[in-house]
Amino acid sequence: MLRKKKSWALIAGIVLGTSTLTGVTTASADAFSCDNGEFCLWENPQFNQGGWNTYGFAQWNGTDKNYNNNEWRDKRVPPHDLVDILDNEASSVHNKARCKVRLYQHINHGGASLLLARGEKKGSLGDTRVGDNRASSHKYEC
Ligand SMILES: [Ca+2]
Ligand SMILES: [Ca+2]
Ligand SMILES: [Ca+2]
């Protein structure tokens, strides 16, 4: 009986250790920089370069049809997940995904849209059809 308990403890420890390690790996995978393969939005123009009050940043690896359930991340404000919902607040964008990505003004891929080629970026969404502080969803077009 004792031996069985030890085995379970050992297994639990291994499982826990593995999941913790995976969690750390994921969290440290540049949560605050736009890396290859990602589609990224910034709360402010010019990719947050400037004297802003907040520095919201968000990144994806796929389609998102509703920004109402996403929060900005801000590396200067621990614990980094802002209470601030990112819907209708994005001001700049960089598509580093391996697909074209279409950004939409409304949730569920509605309203005016902007197609971003691979590698394309816009320092100001105010100059686009989607507009500043309007983006609400995006779709990967692979
Ligand atoms: Ca979402
Ligand atoms: Ca904004
Ligand atoms: Ca919108």
PDB file of N, CA, C and O in Angstrom, residues 7-66:
ATOM      1  N   SER A   7       4.473   5.439  -5.578  1.00  0.00           N
ATOM      2  CA  SER A   7       4.459   5.434  -7.045  1.00  0.00           C
ATOM      3  C   SER A   7       3.585   6.563  -7.582  1.00  0.00           C
ATOM      4  O   SER A   7       3.962   7.273  -8.504  1.00  0.00           O
ATOM      5  N   TRP A   8       2.433   6.715  -6.941  1.00  0.00           N
ATOM      6  CA  TRP A   8       1.531   7.775  -7.404  1.00  0.00           C
ATOM      7  C   TRP A   8       2.165   9.140  -7.199  1.00  0.00           C
ATOM      8  O   TRP A   8       2.072  10.015  -8.054  1.00  0.00           O
ATOM      9  N   ALA A   9       2.839   9.278  -6.048  1.00  0.00           N
ATOM     10  CA  ALA A   9       3.479  10.563  -5.766  1.00  0.00           C
ATOM     11  C   ALA A   9       4.545  10.844  -6.822  1.00  0.00           C
ATOM     12  O   ALA A   9       4.693  11.962  -7.301  1.00  0.00           O
ATOM     13  N   LEU A  10       5.276   9.818  -7.158  1.00  0.00           N
ATOM     14  CA  LEU A  10       6.339   9.964  -8.144  1.00  0.00           C
ATOM     15  C   LEU A  10       5.752  10.370  -9.500  1.00  0.00           C
ATOM     16  O   LEU A  10       6.228  11.294 -10.156  1.00  0.00           O
ATOM     17  N   ILE A  11       4.674   9.673  -9.868  1.00  0.00           N
ATOM     18  CA  ILE A  11       4.028   9.985 -11.159  1.00  0.00           C
ATOM     19  C   ILE A  11       3.501  11.416 -11.149  1.00  0.00           C
ATOM     20  O   ILE A  11       3.714  12.190 -12.076  1.00  0.00           O
ATOM     21  N   ALA A  12       2.856  11.790 -10.012  1.00  0.00           N
ATOM     22  CA  ALA A  12       2.307  13.137  -9.906  1.00  0.00           C
ATOM     23  C   ALA A  12       3.417  14.167 -10.041  1.00  0.00           C
ATOM     24  O   ALA A  12       3.264  15.184 -10.706  1.00  0.00           O
ATOM     25  N   GLY A  13       4.543  13.858  -9.391  1.00  0.00           N
ATOM     26  CA  GLY A  13       5.673  14.777  -9.443  1.00  0.00           C
ATOM     27  C   GLY A  13       6.190  14.938 -10.859  1.00  0.00           C
ATOM     28  O   GLY A  13       6.485  16.055 -11.299  1.00  0.00           O
ATOM     29  N   ILE A  14       6.252  13.848 -11.563  1.00  0.00           N
ATOM     30  CA  ILE A  14       6.745  13.902 -12.949  1.00  0.00           C
ATOM     31  C   ILE A  14       5.789  14.708 -13.824  1.00  0.00           C
ATOM     32  O   ILE A  14       6.187  15.595 -14.565  1.00  0.00           O
ATOM     33  N   VAL A  15       4.508  14.426 -13.658  1.00  0.00           N
ATOM     34  CA  VAL A  15       3.506  15.125 -14.466  1.00  0.00           C
ATOM     35  C   VAL A  15       3.534  16.616 -14.161  1.00  0.00           C
ATOM     36  O   VAL A  15       3.561  17.459 -15.052  1.00  0.00           O
ATOM     37  N   LEU A  16       3.571  16.932 -12.855  1.00  0.00           N
ATOM     38  CA  LEU A  16       3.591  18.326 -12.430  1.00  0.00           C
ATOM     39  C   LEU A  16       4.845  19.018 -12.960  1.00  0.00           C
ATOM     40  O   LEU A  16       4.786  20.112 -13.501  1.00  0.00           O
ATOM     41  N   GLY A  17       5.975  18.332 -12.799  1.00  0.00           N
ATOM     42  CA  GLY A  17       7.236  18.907 -13.265  1.00  0.00           C
ATOM     43  C   GLY A  17       7.207  19.188 -14.753  1.00  0.00           C
ATOM     44  O   GLY A  17       7.615  20.255 -15.199  1.00  0.00           O
ATOM     45  N   THR A  18       6.657  18.273 -15.486  1.00  0.00           N
ATOM     46  CA  THR A  18       6.594  18.426 -16.936  1.00  0.00           C
ATOM     47  C   THR A  18       5.715  19.604 -17.323  1.00  0.00           C
ATOM     48  O   THR A  18       6.093  20.443 -18.123  1.00  0.00           O
ATOM     49  N   SER A  19       4.525  19.679 -16.669  1.00  0.00           N
ATOM     50  CA  SER A  19       3.600  20.741 -17.041  1.00  0.00           C
ATOM     51  C   SER A  19       4.152  22.109 -16.633  1.00  0.00           C
ATOM     52  O   SER A  19       3.969  23.093 -17.323  1.00  0.00           O
ATOM     53  N   THR A  20       4.849  22.142 -15.493  1.00  0.00           N
ATOM     54  CA  THR A  20       5.432  23.403 -15.048  1.00  0.00           C
ATOM     55  C   THR A  20       6.489  23.863 -16.042  1.00  0.00           C
ATOM     56  O   THR A  20       6.536  25.009 -16.442  1.00  0.00           O
ATOM     57  N   LEU A  21       7.297  22.922 -16.452  1.00  0.00           N
ATOM     58  CA  LEU A  21       8.360  23.243 -17.406  1.00  0.00           C
ATOM     59  C   LEU A  21       7.758  23.761 -18.712  1.00  0.00           C
ATOM     60  O   LEU A  21       8.200  24.750 -19.262  1.00  0.00           O
ATOM     61  N   THR A  22       6.704  23.099 -19.158  1.00  0.00           N
ATOM     62  CA  THR A  22       6.033  23.527 -20.380  1.00  0.00           C
ATOM     63  C   THR A  22       5.477  24.933 -20.217  1.00  0.00           C
ATOM     64  O   THR A  22       5.616  25.780 -21.090  1.00  0.00           O
ATOM     65  N   GLY A  23       4.881  25.202 -19.018  1.00  0.00           N
ATOM     66  CA  GLY A  23       4.301  26.507 -18.758  1.00  0.00           C
ATOM     67  C   GLY A  23       5.357  27.597 -18.810  1.00  0.00           C
ATOM     68  O   GLY A  23       5.147  28.635 -19.418  1.00  0.00           O
ATOM     69  N   VAL A  24       6.497  27.318 -18.213  1.00  0.00           N
ATOM     70  CA  VAL A  24       7.580  28.299 -18.193  1.00  0.00           C
ATOM     71  C   VAL A  24       8.070  28.562 -19.614  1.00  0.00           C
ATOM     72  O   VAL A  24       8.266  29.699 -20.012  1.00  0.00           O
ATOM     73  N   THR A  25       8.193  27.503 -20.373  1.00  0.00           N
ATOM     74  CA  THR A  25       8.662  27.644 -21.746  1.00  0.00           C
ATOM     75  C   THR A  25       7.711  28.528 -22.552  1.00  0.00           C
ATOM     76  O   THR A  25       8.132  29.430 -23.249  1.00  0.00           O
ATOM     77  N   THR A  26       6.420  28.281 -22.369  1.00  0.00           N
ATOM     78  CA  THR A  26       5.426  29.048 -23.107  1.00  0.00           C
ATOM     79  C   THR A  26       5.458  30.518 -22.697  1.00  0.00           C
ATOM     80  O   THR A  26       5.488  31.398 -23.527  1.00  0.00           O
ATOM     81  N   ALA A  27       5.500  30.743 -21.361  1.00  0.00           N
ATOM     82  CA  ALA A  27       5.438  32.113 -20.860  1.00  0.00           C
ATOM     83  C   ALA A  27       6.661  32.921 -21.273  1.00  0.00           C
ATOM     84  O   ALA A  27       6.570  34.112 -21.498  1.00  0.00           O
ATOM     85  N   SER A  28       7.804  32.262 -21.379  1.00  0.00           N
ATOM     86  CA  SER A  28       9.024  32.994 -21.692  1.00  0.00           C
ATOM     87  C   SER A  28       9.252  33.121 -23.198  1.00  0.00           C
ATOM     88  O   SER A  28      10.236  33.676 -23.639  1.00  0.00           O
ATOM     89  N   ALA A  29       8.324  32.587 -23.979  1.00  0.00           N
ATOM     90  CA  ALA A  29       8.480  32.638 -25.431  1.00  0.00           C
ATOM     91  C   ALA A  29       8.128  34.034 -25.937  1.00  0.00           C
ATOM     92  O   ALA A  29       7.209  34.225 -26.717  1.00  0.00           O
ATOM     93  N   ASP A  30       8.871  35.007 -25.466  1.00  0.00           N
ATOM     94  CA  ASP A  30       8.718  36.392 -25.885  1.00  0.00           C
ATOM     95  C   ASP A  30       7.270  36.848 -25.922  1.00  0.00           C
ATOM     96  O   ASP A  30       6.730  37.164 -26.975  1.00  0.00           O
ATOM     97  N   ALA A  31       6.677  36.884 -24.734  1.00  0.00           N
ATOM     98  CA  ALA A  31       5.276  37.286 -24.626  1.00  0.00           C
ATOM     99  C   ALA A  31       5.091  38.765 -24.962  1.00  0.00           C
ATOM    100  O   ALA A  31       3.977  39.223 -25.130  1.00  0.00           O
ATOM    101  N   PHE A  32       6.193  39.497 -25.045  1.00  0.00           N
ATOM    102  CA  PHE A  32       6.079  40.939 -25.274  1.00  0.00           C
ATOM    103  C   PHE A  32       6.722  41.398 -26.576  1.00  0.00           C
ATOM    104  O   PHE A  32       6.874  42.584 -26.814  1.00  0.00           O
ATOM    105  N   SER A  33       7.125  40.479 -27.401  1.00  0.00           N
ATOM    106  CA  SER A  33       7.675  40.885 -28.688  1.00  0.00           C
ATOM    107  C   SER A  33       6.977  40.114 -29.804  1.00  0.00           C
ATOM    108  O   SER A  33       6.499  39.004 -29.596  1.00  0.00           O
ATOM    109  N   CYS A  34       6.924  40.746 -30.951  1.00  0.00           N
ATOM    110  CA  CYS A  34       6.260  40.120 -32.090  1.00  0.00           C
ATOM    111  C   CYS A  34       7.262  39.237 -32.822  1.00  0.00           C
ATOM    112  O   CYS A  34       8.195  39.736 -33.453  1.00  0.00           O
ATOM    113  N   ASP A  35       7.063  37.930 -32.704  1.00  0.00           N
ATOM    114  CA  ASP A  35       8.021  36.988 -33.285  1.00  0.00           C
ATOM    115  C   ASP A  35       7.522  36.399 -34.587  1.00  0.00           C
ATOM    116  O   ASP A  35       6.340  36.501 -34.913  1.00  0.00           O
ATOM    117  N   ASN A  36       8.417  35.785 -35.318  1.00  0.00           N
ATOM    118  CA  ASN A  36       8.052  35.146 -36.571  1.00  0.00           C
ATOM    119  C   ASN A  36       6.922  34.153 -36.340  1.00  0.00           C
ATOM    120  O   ASN A  36       6.951  33.383 -35.393  1.00  0.00           O
ATOM    121  N   GLY A  37       5.938  34.206 -37.213  1.00  0.00           N
ATOM    122  CA  GLY A  37       4.797  33.318 -37.103  1.00  0.00           C
ATOM    123  C   GLY A  37       3.609  33.953 -36.395  1.00  0.00           C
ATOM    124  O   GLY A  37       2.531  33.384 -36.380  1.00  0.00           O
ATOM    125  N   GLU A  38       3.808  35.147 -35.822  1.00  0.00           N
ATOM    126  CA  GLU A  38       2.737  35.761 -35.049  1.00  0.00           C
ATOM    127  C   GLU A  38       2.093  36.952 -35.765  1.00  0.00           C
ATOM    128  O   GLU A  38       2.726  37.635 -36.568  1.00  0.00           O
ATOM    129  N   PHE A  39       0.857  37.175 -35.417  1.00  0.00           N
ATOM    130  CA  PHE A  39       0.133  38.363 -35.851  1.00  0.00           C
ATOM    131  C   PHE A  39      -0.009  39.235 -34.612  1.00  0.00           C
ATOM    132  O   PHE A  39      -0.475  38.759 -33.571  1.00  0.00           O
ATOM    133  N   CYS A  40       0.405  40.511 -34.702  1.00  0.00           N
ATOM    134  CA  CYS A  40       0.506  41.332 -33.491  1.00  0.00           C
ATOM    135  C   CYS A  40      -0.190  42.685 -33.623  1.00  0.00           C
ATOM    136  O   CYS A  40      -0.194  43.308 -34.687  1.00  0.00           O
ATOM    137  N   LEU A  41      -0.749  43.116 -32.520  1.00  0.00           N
ATOM    138  CA  LEU A  41      -1.379  44.434 -32.440  1.00  0.00           C
ATOM    139  C   LEU A  41      -0.789  45.216 -31.273  1.00  0.00           C
ATOM    140  O   LEU A  41      -0.406  44.631 -30.259  1.00  0.00           O
ATOM    141  N   TRP A  42      -0.751  46.544 -31.433  1.00  0.00           N
ATOM    142  CA  TRP A  42      -0.294  47.435 -30.372  1.00  0.00           C
ATOM    143  C   TRP A  42      -1.403  48.437 -30.076  1.00  0.00           C
ATOM    144  O   TRP A  42      -2.152  48.850 -30.971  1.00  0.00           O
ATOM    145  N   GLU A  43      -1.443  48.840 -28.830  1.00  0.00           N
ATOM    146  CA  GLU A  43      -2.491  49.754 -28.393  1.00  0.00           C
ATOM    147  C   GLU A  43      -2.297  51.160 -28.953  1.00  0.00           C
ATOM    148  O   GLU A  43      -3.253  51.908 -29.144  1.00  0.00           O
ATOM    149  N   ASN A  44      -1.037  51.514 -29.214  1.00  0.00           N
ATOM    150  CA  ASN A  44      -0.723  52.871 -29.671  1.00  0.00           C
ATOM    151  C   ASN A  44      -0.071  52.857 -31.055  1.00  0.00           C
ATOM    152  O   ASN A  44       0.433  51.813 -31.494  1.00  0.00           O
ATOM    153  N   PRO A  45      -0.061  54.017 -31.717  1.00  0.00           N
ATOM    154  CA  PRO A  45       0.580  54.097 -33.034  1.00  0.00           C
ATOM    155  C   PRO A  45       2.083  53.811 -32.955  1.00  0.00           C
ATOM    156  O   PRO A  45       2.695  53.918 -31.888  1.00  0.00           O
ATOM    157  N   GLN A  46       2.641  53.503 -34.108  1.00  0.00           N
ATOM    158  CA  GLN A  46       4.094  53.250 -34.236  1.00  0.00           C
ATOM    159  C   GLN A  46       4.588  52.199 -33.255  1.00  0.00           C
ATOM    160  O   GLN A  46       5.641  52.359 -32.635  1.00  0.00           O
ATOM    161  N   PHE A  47       3.753  51.158 -33.055  1.00  0.00           N
ATOM    162  CA  PHE A  47       4.172  50.000 -32.250  1.00  0.00           C
ATOM    163  C   PHE A  47       4.570  50.413 -30.825  1.00  0.00           C
ATOM    164  O   PHE A  47       5.569  49.938 -30.278  1.00  0.00           O
ATOM    165  N   ASN A  48       3.789  51.334 -30.281  1.00  0.00           N
ATOM    166  CA  ASN A  48       3.966  51.813 -28.903  1.00  0.00           C
ATOM    167  C   ASN A  48       5.230  52.645 -28.690  1.00  0.00           C
ATOM    168  O   ASN A  48       5.623  52.880 -27.556  1.00  0.00           O
ATOM    169  N   GLN A  49       5.849  53.091 -29.773  1.00  0.00           N
ATOM    170  CA  GLN A  49       7.027  53.937 -29.605  1.00  0.00           C
ATOM    171  C   GLN A  49       6.573  55.370 -29.341  1.00  0.00           C
ATOM    172  O   GLN A  49       6.124  56.064 -30.237  1.00  0.00           O
ATOM    173  N   GLY A  50       6.669  55.801 -28.095  1.00  0.00           N
ATOM    174  CA  GLY A  50       6.225  57.143 -27.749  1.00  0.00           C
ATOM    175  C   GLY A  50       5.916  57.244 -26.275  1.00  0.00           C
ATOM    176  O   GLY A  50       6.052  56.281 -25.549  1.00  0.00           O
ATOM    177  N   GLY A  51       5.512  58.418 -25.849  1.00  0.00           N
ATOM    178  CA  GLY A  51       5.239  58.614 -24.430  1.00  0.00           C
ATOM    179  C   GLY A  51       3.807  58.300 -24.057  1.00  0.00           C
ATOM    180  O   GLY A  51       3.017  59.189 -23.767  1.00  0.00           O
ATOM    181  N   TRP A  52       3.491  57.013 -24.052  1.00  0.00           N
ATOM    182  CA  TRP A  52       2.114  56.608 -23.781  1.00  0.00           C
ATOM    183  C   TRP A  52       1.920  56.267 -22.304  1.00  0.00           C
ATOM    184  O   TRP A  52       2.868  55.963 -21.592  1.00  0.00           O
ATOM    185  N   ASN A  53       0.671  56.297 -21.873  1.00  0.00           N
ATOM    186  CA  ASN A  53       0.356  55.902 -20.498  1.00  0.00           C
ATOM    187  C   ASN A  53       0.372  54.390 -20.347  1.00  0.00           C
ATOM    188  O   ASN A  53       0.702  53.866 -19.297  1.00  0.00           O
ATOM    189  N   THR A  54      -0.020  53.693 -21.389  1.00  0.00           N
ATOM    190  CA  THR A  54      -0.018  52.232 -21.363  1.00  0.00           C
ATOM    191  C   THR A  54       0.624  51.720 -22.640  1.00  0.00           C
ATOM    192  O   THR A  54       0.688  52.435 -23.649  1.00  0.00           O
ATOM    193  N   TYR A  55       1.104  50.503 -22.576  1.00  0.00           N
ATOM    194  CA  TYR A  55       1.827  49.924 -23.703  1.00  0.00           C
ATOM    195  C   TYR A  55       1.250  48.561 -24.054  1.00  0.00           C
ATOM    196  O   TYR A  55       1.962  47.572 -24.078  1.00  0.00           O
ATOM    197  N   GLY A  56      -0.030  48.542 -24.293  1.00  0.00           N
ATOM    198  CA  GLY A  56      -0.695  47.285 -24.582  1.00  0.00           C
ATOM    199  C   GLY A  56      -0.166  46.615 -25.849  1.00  0.00           C
ATOM    200  O   GLY A  56       0.071  47.262 -26.859  1.00  0.00           O
ATOM    201  N   PHE A  57       0.010  45.302 -25.738  1.00  0.00           N
ATOM    202  CA  PHE A  57       0.516  44.503 -26.851  1.00  0.00           C
ATOM    203  C   PHE A  57      -0.240  43.184 -26.862  1.00  0.00           C
ATOM    204  O   PHE A  57      -0.602  42.652 -25.812  1.00  0.00           O
ATOM    205  N   ALA A  58      -0.492  42.657 -28.058  1.00  0.00           N
ATOM    206  CA  ALA A  58      -1.182  41.371 -28.164  1.00  0.00           C
ATOM    207  C   ALA A  58      -0.639  40.596 -29.355  1.00  0.00           C
ATOM    208  O   ALA A  58      -0.250  41.192 -30.360  1.00  0.00           O
ATOM    209  N   GLN A  59      -0.594  39.276 -29.241  1.00  0.00           N
ATOM    210  CA  GLN A  59      -0.049  38.434 -30.308  1.00  0.00           C
ATOM    211  C   GLN A  59      -0.916  37.187 -30.478  1.00  0.00           C
ATOM    212  O   GLN A  59      -1.522  36.709 -29.536  1.00  0.00           O
ATOM    213  N   TRP A  60      -0.961  36.690 -31.704  1.00  0.00           N
ATOM    214  CA  TRP A  60      -1.766  35.500 -32.013  1.00  0.00           C
ATOM    215  C   TRP A  60      -0.974  34.545 -32.898  1.00  0.00           C
ATOM    216  O   TRP A  60      -0.052  34.947 -33.597  1.00  0.00           O
ATOM    217  N   ASN A  61      -1.450  33.310 -32.884  1.00  0.00           N
ATOM    218  CA  ASN A  61      -0.920  32.309 -33.811  1.00  0.00           C
ATOM    219  C   ASN A  61      -2.023  31.787 -34.717  1.00  0.00           C
ATOM    220  O   ASN A  61      -1.861  30.751 -35.373  1.00  0.00           O
ATOM    221  N   GLY A  62      -3.154  32.467 -34.751  1.00  0.00           N
ATOM    222  CA  GLY A  62      -4.253  32.018 -35.590  1.00  0.00           C
ATOM    223  C   GLY A  62      -5.394  33.017 -35.583  1.00  0.00           C
ATOM    224  O   GLY A  62      -5.279  34.111 -35.025  1.00  0.00           O
ATOM    225  N   THR A  63      -6.488  32.610 -36.202  1.00  0.00           N
ATOM    226  CA  THR A  63      -7.667  33.461 -36.339  1.00  0.00           C
ATOM    227  C   THR A  63      -8.310  33.772 -34.990  1.00  0.00           C
ATOM    228  O   THR A  63      -8.309  32.939 -34.091  1.00  0.00           O
ATOM    229  N   ASP A  64      -8.838  34.978 -34.854  1.00  0.00           N
ATOM    230  CA  ASP A  64      -9.624  35.349 -33.671  1.00  0.00           C
ATOM    231  C   ASP A  64     -10.816  36.162 -34.162  1.00  0.00           C
ATOM    232  O   ASP A  64     -10.647  37.215 -34.781  1.00  0.00           O
ATOM    233  N   LYS A  65     -12.012  35.672 -33.912  1.00  0.00           N
ATOM    234  CA  LYS A  65     -13.190  36.371 -34.445  1.00  0.00           C
ATOM    235  C   LYS A  65     -13.826  37.331 -33.454  1.00  0.00           C
ATOM    236  O   LYS A  65     -14.866  37.940 -33.755  1.00  0.00           O
ATOM    237  N   ASN A  66     -13.214  37.504 -32.296  1.00  0.00           N
ATOM    238  CA  ASN A  66     -13.796  38.427 -31.314  1.00  0.00           C
ATOM    239  C   ASN A  66     -12.735  38.925 -30.335  1.00  0.00           C
ATOM    240  O   ASN A  66     -12.216  38.152 -29.538  1.00  0.00           O
TER     241      ASN A  66
END
